Coordinates of C-alpha atoms in Angstrom, one line a residue:
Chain A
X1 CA -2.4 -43.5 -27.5
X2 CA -4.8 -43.9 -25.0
X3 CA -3.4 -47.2 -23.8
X4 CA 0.3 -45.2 -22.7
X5 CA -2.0 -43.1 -20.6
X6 CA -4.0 -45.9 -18.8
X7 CA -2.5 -47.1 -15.4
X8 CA 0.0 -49.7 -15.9
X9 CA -1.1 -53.1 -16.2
X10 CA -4.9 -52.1 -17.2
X11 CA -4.9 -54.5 -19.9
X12 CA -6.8 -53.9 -22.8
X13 CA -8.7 -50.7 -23.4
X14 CA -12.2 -51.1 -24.7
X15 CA -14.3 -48.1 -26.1
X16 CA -17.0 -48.8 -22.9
X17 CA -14.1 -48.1 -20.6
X18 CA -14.4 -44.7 -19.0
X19 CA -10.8 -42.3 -18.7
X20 CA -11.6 -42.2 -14.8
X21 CA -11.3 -46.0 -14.6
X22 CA -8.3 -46.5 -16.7
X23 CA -6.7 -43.6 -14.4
X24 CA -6.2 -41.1 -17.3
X25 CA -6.9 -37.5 -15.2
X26 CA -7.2 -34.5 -16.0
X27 CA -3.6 -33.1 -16.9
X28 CA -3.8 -36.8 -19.1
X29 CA -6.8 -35.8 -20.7
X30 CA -4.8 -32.7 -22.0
X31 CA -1.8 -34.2 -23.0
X32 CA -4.2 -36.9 -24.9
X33 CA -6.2 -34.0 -26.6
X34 CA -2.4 -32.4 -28.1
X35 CA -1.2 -35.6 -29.1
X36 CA -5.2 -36.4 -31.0
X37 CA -4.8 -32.9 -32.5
X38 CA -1.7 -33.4 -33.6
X39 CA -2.2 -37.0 -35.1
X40 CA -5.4 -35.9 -37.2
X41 CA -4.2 -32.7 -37.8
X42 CA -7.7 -31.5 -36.0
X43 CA -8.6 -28.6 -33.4
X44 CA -10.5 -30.1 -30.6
X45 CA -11.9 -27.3 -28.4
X46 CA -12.2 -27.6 -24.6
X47 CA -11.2 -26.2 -21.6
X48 CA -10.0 -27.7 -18.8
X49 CA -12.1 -25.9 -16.3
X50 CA -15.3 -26.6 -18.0
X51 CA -16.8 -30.7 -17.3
X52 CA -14.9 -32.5 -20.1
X53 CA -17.6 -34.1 -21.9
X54 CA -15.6 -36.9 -23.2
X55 CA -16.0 -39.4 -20.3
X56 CA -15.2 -42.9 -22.3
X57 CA -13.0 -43.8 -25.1
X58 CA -15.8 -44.3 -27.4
X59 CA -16.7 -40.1 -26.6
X60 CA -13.3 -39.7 -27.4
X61 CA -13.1 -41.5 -30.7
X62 CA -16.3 -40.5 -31.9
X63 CA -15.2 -36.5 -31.4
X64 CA -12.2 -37.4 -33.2
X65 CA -14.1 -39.0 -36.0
X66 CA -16.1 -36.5 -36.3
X67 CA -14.3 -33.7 -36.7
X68 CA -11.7 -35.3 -39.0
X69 CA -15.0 -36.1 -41.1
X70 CA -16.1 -32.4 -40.7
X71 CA -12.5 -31.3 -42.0
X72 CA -13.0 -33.6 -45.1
X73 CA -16.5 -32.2 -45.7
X74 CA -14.7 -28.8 -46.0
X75 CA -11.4 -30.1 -48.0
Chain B
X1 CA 14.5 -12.9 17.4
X2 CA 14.2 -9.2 16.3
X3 CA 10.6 -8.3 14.7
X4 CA 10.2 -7.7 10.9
X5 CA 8.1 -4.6 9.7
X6 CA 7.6 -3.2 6.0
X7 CA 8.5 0.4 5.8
X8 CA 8.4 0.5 2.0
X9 CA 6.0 -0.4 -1.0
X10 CA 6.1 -0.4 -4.4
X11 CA 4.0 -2.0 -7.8
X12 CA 4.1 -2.1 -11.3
X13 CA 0.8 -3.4 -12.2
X14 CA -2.2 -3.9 -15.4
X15 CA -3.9 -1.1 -13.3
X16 CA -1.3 1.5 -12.1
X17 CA 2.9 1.9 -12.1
X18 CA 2.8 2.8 -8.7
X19 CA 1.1 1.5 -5.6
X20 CA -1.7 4.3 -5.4
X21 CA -2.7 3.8 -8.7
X22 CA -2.4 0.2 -7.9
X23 CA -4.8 0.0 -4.9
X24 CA -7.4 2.5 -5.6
X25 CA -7.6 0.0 -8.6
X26 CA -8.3 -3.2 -6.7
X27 CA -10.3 -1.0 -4.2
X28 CA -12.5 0.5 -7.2
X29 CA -12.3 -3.2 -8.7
X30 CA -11.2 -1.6 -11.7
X31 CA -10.1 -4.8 -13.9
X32 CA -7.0 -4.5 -16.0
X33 CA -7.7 -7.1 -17.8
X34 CA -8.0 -6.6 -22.2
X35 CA -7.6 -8.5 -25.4
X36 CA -3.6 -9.4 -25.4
X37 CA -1.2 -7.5 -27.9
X38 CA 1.6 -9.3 -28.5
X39 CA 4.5 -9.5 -31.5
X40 CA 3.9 -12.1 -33.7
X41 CA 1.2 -13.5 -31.8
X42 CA -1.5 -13.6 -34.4
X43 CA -2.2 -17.3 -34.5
X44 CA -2.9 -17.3 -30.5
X45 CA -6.0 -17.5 -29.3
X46 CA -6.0 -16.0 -25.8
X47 CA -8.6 -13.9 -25.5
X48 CA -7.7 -12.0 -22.4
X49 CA -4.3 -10.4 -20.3
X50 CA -3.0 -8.7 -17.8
X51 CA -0.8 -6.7 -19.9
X52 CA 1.2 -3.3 -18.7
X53 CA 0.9 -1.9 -22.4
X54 CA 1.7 1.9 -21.1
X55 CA 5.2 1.2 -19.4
X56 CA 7.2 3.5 -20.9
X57 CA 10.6 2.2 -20.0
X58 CA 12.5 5.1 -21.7
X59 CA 10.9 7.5 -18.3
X60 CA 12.7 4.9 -15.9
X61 CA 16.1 4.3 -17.5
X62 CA 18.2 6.1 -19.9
X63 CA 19.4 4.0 -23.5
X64 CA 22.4 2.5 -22.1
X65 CA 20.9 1.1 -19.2
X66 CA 17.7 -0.1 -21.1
X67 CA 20.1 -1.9 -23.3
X68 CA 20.7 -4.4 -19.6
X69 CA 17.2 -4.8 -19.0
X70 CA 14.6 -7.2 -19.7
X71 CA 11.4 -5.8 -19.1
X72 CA 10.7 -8.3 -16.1
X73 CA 14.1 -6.9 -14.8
X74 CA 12.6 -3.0 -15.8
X75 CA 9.4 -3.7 -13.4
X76 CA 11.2 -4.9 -10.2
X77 CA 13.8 -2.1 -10.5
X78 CA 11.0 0.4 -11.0
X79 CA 8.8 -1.2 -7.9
X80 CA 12.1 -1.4 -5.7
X81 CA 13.3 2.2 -6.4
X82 CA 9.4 3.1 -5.4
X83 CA 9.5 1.1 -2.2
X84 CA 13.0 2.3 -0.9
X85 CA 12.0 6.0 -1.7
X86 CA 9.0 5.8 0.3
X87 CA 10.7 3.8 3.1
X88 CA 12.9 6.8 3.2
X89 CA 16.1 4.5 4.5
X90 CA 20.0 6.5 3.8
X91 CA 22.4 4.3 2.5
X92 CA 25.3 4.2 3.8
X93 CA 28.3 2.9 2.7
X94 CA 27.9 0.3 6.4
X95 CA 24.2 0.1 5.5
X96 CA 24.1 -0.9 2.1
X97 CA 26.0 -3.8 2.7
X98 CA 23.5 -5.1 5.2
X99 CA 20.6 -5.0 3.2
X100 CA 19.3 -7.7 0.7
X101 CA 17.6 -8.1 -2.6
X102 CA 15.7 -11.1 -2.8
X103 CA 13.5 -11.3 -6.2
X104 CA 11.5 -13.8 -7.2
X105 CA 10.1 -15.0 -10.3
X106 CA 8.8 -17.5 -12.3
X107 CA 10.5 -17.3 -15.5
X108 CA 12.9 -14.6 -15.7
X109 CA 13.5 -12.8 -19.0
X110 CA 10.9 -14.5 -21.1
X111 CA 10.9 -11.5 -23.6
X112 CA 14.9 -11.6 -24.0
X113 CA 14.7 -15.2 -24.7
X114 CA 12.3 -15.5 -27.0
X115 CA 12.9 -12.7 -29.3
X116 CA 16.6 -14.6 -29.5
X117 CA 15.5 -17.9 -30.7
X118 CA 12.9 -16.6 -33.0
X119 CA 15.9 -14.5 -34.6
X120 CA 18.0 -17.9 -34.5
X121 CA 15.4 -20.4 -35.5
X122 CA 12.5 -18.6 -37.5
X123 CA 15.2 -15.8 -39.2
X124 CA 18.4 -17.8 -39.2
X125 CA 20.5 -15.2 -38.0
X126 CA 23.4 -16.9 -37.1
X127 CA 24.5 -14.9 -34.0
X128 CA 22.8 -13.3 -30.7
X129 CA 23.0 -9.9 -28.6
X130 CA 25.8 -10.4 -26.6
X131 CA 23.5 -9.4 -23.7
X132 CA 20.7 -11.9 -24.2
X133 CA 22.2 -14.3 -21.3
X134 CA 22.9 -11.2 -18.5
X135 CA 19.5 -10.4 -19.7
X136 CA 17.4 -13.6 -19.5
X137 CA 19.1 -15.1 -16.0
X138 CA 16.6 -15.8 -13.3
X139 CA 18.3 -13.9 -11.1
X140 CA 18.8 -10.5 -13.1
X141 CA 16.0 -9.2 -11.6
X142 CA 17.6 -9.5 -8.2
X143 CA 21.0 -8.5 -9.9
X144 CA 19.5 -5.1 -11.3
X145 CA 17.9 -4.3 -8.1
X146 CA 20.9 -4.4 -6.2
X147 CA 22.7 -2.4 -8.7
X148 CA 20.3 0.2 -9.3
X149 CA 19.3 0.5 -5.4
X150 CA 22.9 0.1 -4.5
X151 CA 21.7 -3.1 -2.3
X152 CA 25.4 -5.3 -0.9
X153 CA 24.4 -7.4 1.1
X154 CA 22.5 -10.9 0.5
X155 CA 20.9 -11.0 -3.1
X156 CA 19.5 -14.1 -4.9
X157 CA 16.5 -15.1 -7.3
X158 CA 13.9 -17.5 -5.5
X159 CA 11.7 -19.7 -8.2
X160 CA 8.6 -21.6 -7.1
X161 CA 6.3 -20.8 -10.3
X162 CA 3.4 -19.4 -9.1
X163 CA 4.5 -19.0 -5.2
X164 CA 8.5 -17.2 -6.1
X165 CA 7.6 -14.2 -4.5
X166 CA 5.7 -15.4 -1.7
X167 CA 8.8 -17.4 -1.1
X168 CA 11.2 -14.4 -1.6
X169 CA 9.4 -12.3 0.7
X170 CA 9.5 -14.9 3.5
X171 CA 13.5 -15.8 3.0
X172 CA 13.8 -12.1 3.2
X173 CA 11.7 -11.9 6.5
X174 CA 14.1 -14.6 7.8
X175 CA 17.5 -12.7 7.5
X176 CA 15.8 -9.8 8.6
X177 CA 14.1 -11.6 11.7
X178 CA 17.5 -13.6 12.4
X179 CA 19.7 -10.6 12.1
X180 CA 21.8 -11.6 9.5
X181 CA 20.4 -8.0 7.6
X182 CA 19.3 -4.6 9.2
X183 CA 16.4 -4.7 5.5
X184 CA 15.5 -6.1 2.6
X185 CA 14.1 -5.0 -0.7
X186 CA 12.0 -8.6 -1.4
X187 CA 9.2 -9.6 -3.5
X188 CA 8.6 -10.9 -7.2
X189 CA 8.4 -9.5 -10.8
X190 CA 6.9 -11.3 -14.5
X191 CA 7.1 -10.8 -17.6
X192 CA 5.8 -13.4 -19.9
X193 CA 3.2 -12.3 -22.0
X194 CA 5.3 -13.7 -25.2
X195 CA 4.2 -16.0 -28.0
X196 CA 5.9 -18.9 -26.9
X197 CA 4.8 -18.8 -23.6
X198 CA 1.4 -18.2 -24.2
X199 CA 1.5 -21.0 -26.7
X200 CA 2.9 -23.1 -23.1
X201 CA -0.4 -21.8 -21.7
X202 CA -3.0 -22.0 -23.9
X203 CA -1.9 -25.5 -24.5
X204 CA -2.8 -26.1 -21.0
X205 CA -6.7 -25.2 -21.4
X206 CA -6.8 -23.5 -18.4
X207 CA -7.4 -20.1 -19.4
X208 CA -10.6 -18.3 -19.2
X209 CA -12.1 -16.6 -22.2
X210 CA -14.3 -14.2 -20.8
X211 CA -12.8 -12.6 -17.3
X212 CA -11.3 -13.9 -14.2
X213 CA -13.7 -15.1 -11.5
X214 CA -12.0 -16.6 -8.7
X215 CA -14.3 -18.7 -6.6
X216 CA -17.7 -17.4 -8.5
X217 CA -19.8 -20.4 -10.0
X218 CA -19.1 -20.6 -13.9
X219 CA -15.4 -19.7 -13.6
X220 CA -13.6 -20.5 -16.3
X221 CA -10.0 -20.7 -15.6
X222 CA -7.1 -17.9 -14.7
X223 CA -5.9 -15.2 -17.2
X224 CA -1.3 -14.5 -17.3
X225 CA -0.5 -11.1 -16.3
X226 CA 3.0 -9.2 -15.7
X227 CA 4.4 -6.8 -13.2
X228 CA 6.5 -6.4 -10.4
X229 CA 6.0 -5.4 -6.3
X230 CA 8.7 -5.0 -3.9
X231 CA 8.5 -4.4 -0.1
X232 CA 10.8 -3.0 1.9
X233 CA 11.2 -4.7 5.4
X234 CA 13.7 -3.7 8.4
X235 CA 14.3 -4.5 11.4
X236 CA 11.5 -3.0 13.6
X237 CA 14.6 -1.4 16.1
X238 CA 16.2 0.3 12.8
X239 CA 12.8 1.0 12.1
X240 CA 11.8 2.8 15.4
X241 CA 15.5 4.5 15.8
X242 CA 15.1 6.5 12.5
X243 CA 11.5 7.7 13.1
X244 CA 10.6 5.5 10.1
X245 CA 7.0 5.3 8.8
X246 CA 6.0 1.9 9.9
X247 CA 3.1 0.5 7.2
X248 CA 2.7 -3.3 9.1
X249 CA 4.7 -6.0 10.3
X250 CA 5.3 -9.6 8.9
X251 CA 5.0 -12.1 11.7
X252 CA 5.3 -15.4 10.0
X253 CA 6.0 -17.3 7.2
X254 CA 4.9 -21.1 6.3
X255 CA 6.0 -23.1 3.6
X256 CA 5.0 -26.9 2.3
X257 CA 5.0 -29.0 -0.7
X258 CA 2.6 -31.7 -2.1
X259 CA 4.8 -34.7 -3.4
X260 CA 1.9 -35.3 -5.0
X261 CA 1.3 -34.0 -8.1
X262 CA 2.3 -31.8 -11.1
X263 CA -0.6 -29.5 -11.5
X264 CA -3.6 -30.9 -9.2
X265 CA -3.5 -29.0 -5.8
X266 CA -3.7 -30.5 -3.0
X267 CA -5.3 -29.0 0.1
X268 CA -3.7 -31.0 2.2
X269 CA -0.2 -29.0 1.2
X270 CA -2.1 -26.0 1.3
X271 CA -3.4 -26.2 4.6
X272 CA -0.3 -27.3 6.1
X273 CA 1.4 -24.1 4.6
X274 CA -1.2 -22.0 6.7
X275 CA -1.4 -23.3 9.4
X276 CA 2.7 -23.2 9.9
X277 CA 2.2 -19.6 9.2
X278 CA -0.1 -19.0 11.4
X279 CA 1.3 -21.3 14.0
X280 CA 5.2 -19.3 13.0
X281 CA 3.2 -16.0 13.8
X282 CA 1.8 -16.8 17.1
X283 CA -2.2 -16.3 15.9
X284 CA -5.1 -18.3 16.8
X285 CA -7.8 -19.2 13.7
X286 CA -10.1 -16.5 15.0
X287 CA -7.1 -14.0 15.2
X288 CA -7.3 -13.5 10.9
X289 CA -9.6 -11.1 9.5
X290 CA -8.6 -11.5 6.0
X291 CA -7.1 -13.8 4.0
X292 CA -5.8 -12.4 0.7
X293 CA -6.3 -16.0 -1.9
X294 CA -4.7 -17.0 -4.4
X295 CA -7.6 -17.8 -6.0
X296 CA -6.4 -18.3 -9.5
X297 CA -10.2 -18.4 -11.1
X298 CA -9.2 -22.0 -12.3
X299 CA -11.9 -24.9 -11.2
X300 CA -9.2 -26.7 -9.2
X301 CA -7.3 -24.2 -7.4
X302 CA -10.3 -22.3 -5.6
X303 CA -12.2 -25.6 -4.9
X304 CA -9.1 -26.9 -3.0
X305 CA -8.2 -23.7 -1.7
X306 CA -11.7 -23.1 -0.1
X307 CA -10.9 -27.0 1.3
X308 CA -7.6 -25.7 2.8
X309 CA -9.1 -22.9 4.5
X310 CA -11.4 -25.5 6.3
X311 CA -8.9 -27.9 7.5
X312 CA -6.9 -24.6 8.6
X313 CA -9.3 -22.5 10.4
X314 CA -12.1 -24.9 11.1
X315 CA -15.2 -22.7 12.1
X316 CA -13.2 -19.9 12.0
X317 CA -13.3 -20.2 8.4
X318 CA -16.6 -18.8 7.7
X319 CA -15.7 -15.9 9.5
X320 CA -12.8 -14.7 6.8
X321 CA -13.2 -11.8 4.9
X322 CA -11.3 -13.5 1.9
X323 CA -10.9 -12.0 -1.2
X324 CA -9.2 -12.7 -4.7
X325 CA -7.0 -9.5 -6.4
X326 CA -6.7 -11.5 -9.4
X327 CA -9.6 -10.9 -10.1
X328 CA -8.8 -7.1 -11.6
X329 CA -4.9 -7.7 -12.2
X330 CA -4.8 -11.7 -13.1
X331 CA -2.4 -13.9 -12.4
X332 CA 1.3 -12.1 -12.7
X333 CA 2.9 -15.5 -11.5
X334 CA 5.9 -14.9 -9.7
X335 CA 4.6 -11.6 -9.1
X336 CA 1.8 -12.5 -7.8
X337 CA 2.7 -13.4 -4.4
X338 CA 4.2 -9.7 -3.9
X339 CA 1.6 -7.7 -5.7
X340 CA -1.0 -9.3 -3.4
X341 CA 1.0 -8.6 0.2
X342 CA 1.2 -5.0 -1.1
X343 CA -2.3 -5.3 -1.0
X344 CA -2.5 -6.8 2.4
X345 CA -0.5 -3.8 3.9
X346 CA -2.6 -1.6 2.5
X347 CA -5.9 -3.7 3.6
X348 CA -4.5 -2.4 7.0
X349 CA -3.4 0.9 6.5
X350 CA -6.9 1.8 4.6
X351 CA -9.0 -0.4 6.7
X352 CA -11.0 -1.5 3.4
X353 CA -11.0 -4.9 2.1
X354 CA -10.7 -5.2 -2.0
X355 CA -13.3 -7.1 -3.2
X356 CA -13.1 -10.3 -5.8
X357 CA -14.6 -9.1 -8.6
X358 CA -16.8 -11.0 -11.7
X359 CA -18.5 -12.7 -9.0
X360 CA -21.2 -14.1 -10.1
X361 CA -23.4 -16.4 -7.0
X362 CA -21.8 -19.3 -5.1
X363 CA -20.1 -22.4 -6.2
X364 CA -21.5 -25.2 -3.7
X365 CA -17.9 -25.8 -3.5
X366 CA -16.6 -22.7 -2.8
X367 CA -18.8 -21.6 0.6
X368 CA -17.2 -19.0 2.3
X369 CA -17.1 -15.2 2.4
X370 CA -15.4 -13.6 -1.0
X371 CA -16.0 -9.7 -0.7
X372 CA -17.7 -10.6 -3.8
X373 CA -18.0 -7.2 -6.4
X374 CA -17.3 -4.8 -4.0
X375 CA -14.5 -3.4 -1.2
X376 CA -15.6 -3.6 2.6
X377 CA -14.7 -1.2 4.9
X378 CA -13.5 -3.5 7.7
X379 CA -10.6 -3.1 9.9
X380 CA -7.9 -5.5 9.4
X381 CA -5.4 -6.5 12.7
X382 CA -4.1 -9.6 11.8
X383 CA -4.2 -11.2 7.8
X384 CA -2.5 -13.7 5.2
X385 CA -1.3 -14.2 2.0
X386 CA -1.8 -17.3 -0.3
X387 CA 0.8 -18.7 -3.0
X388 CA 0.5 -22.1 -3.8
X389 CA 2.5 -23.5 -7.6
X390 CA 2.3 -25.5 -9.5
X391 CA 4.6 -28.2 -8.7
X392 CA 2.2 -28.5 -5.9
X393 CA 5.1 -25.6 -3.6
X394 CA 3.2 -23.7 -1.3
X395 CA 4.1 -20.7 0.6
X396 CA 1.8 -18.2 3.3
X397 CA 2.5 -15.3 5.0
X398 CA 1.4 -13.9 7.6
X399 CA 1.0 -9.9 8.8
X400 CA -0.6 -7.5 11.1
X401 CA -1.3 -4.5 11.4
X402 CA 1.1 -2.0 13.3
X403 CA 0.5 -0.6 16.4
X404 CA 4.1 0.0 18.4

């Protein structure tokens, strides 16, 4: 999912890479948090206008992980 | 070329249903701003509108008419009956068919539409009111104010998101200033507070949870509002031949786009958009007083607009009174742009400036004056109004004050 948002011919994404380099902005970082929410079925809060904290691919994986591992605590 | 002035205002805001109530709000910085209420809306979490929740549509328009109307169609028609009153101009049977309506807006009957498709898709009812296209067209706005004001000549819908009625106003300042009308009745009305538009918008992030704060450090984004404003301008000859009361005159109108991207402003469209109005209206950067922003609250649009007013005005920047009305009403989108020119005239007439309110201290980004918290008696000759949409469609206008 991340990969379709990257500039075209990045290459491989690696969990060091941060969204800036791989040219994801800020309307991407969005779109990328809707199509997370939807996959996991998880509520990621942010707002656009606030810094978005997640700056790599690893930030981003490891809120995703995390909060699909909070929803389990609570199923 | 003949010269364009504004003999007639009128508003439907958050803070008043007529333009007193309107500006002694903005003046007072009296925010209209509250928790939303909106039908079937329980899963949203929006925590904060520009709602009109005491328009009582049944004082404006008897059952059969109300029937016709959208609401967004029920604010322009109630702003444009206000602003031809006041202008005070007789239609004649040779008159009404050289006036316009020009009404912009940014999504038209919102309410209309998605009451339907909840009927159709959440319901399963199997048919719709046979009025819900009439209803929902961009352009009935414009339609039901030529019908209710009796308006034949020239009448269209403009759409530029954010910037419609900016735009309107300034395509109805150029039949007026070319001739091809003796008036128009111009400006922009919303109405979008539904579900499934603020489902669009919260899915944006941009909205701010706790109060709108153009250009103030810790802003957190821009808050939807609705309403309606419609200005009457004439032809300053018409004007002056029927002893009219003349409020201010519009002397120029710029307009730009990014090509650049969606959402992101650009102050490089911005800027060009004010400078060709300023350029269109014959003033000099030190000419303006005040600038009335469209300072949306939102990280992005203030930072850039603040940039823009740089590049346009250079030095002359820091001498700007420049202030942010969404601050008490929100953002009414492709209202916005009319509700704030209203604002501007009366800047002028009052000599006061409103102030941005919520202001908390100074965003190193955002460095000029904001009439931050409260109004400033200040006279205001020369001034300009900001729209700039997404879509990166940017539109200014300039006015100044009258004086013969």
């Amino acid at each position: 999912m991340i990969a379709d948002k990257a500039n075209p011919g990045h290459g491989e994404v690696r969990m060091t890479d941060s969204l800036t380099e791989l040219g994801i902005d800020s309307l991407e970082v969005v779109e990328l948090t809707f199509l997370l929410e939807e996959k996991f079925d998880v509520e990621i809060p942010f707002n656009a206008n606030s810094d978005i904290e997640a700056k790599t691919v690893a930030d981003l994986v490891s809120a995703v992980e995390g909060l699909v591992a909070a929803k389990a605590a609570r199923a | 070329m003949n010269r364009v002035v504004v003999t007639g205002l009128g508003a439907v805001s958050p803070v008043g249903q007529s333009v007193k109530d309107y500006w002694s709000a903005l003046v007072a910085g009296r925010s209209g701003l509250q928790p939303p209420q909106i039908e079937r809306g329980e899963t949203l979490t929006t925590k904060l509108v520009g709602q009109i929740r005491d328009f009582d549509a049944a004082a404006h328009f008897d059952s059969k008419q109300i029937g016709l109307l959208d609401r967004v169609s029920q604010f322009a028609v109630v702003a444009a009956r206000e602003a031809l009153a006041q202008s005070g101009l007789t239609l004649t049977d040779e008159l009404s068919e050289n006036v316009a309506a020009i009404i912009g807006s940014g999504s038209g009957g919102q309410g209309t539409m998605d009451d339907g498709f909840h009927r159709l898709y959440a319901e399963g009812a199997t048919r719709l009111h046979p009025l819900s296209i009439p209803r929902m067209m961009m352009s009935a706005a414009a339609s039901q104010v030529s019908l209710h004001c009796n308006l034949k000549g020239p009448s269209y819908a403009v759409a530029s998101a954010c910037a419609s009625a900016t735009h309107a106003i300034g395509q109805a300042f150029h039949l007026v200033r070319s001739g091809t009308v003796t008036a128009a009745l111009c400006g922009g009305t919303e109405s979008s507070i539904s579900f499934g538009a603020m489902k669009g918008w919260e899915a944006m992030r941009i909205m701010a949870p706790d109060a709108c704060r153009p250009f103030s450090r810790d802003r957190k984004g821009m808050v939807i509002a609705e309403g309606a404003a419609v200005l009457v301008l004439e032809n300053l000859d018409h004007a002056r031949k029927r002893g009219a009361d003349i409020l201010a005159e519009v002397i120029g109108f710029g307009m730009s786009a990014d090509a650049k991207d969606l959402t992101a402003p650009d102050p490089n469209g911005m800027a060009r958009a004010i400078t060709m109005a300023m350029k269109d209206a014959s003033l000099a950067p030190g000419d303006v007083d005040y600038v009335n922003a469209h300072g949306t609250g939102t990280v992005a649009n203030d930072e850039s607009e603040t940039q823009a007013l740089h590049k346009s005005f250079g030095d002359a920047a820091r001498k700007l009174a420049i202030s942010s009305t969404k601050s008490v009403v929100g953002h009414s989108l492709g209202a916005a742009g009319a509700l704030e020119l209203v604002a501007v005239v009366m800047a002028m007439r009052d000599a006061v400036v409103p102030p941005t309110i919520n202001y908390l201290g100074p965003d190193p980004a955002c460095d000029l004056d904001y009439v931050p918290n409260e109004a400033r008696s200040m006279p205001v000759n020369a001034a300009l109004s900001n729209s700039f949409a997404f879509g990166g469609l940017n539109a200014v206008l300039a006015a100044r004050s009258f004086k013969g």
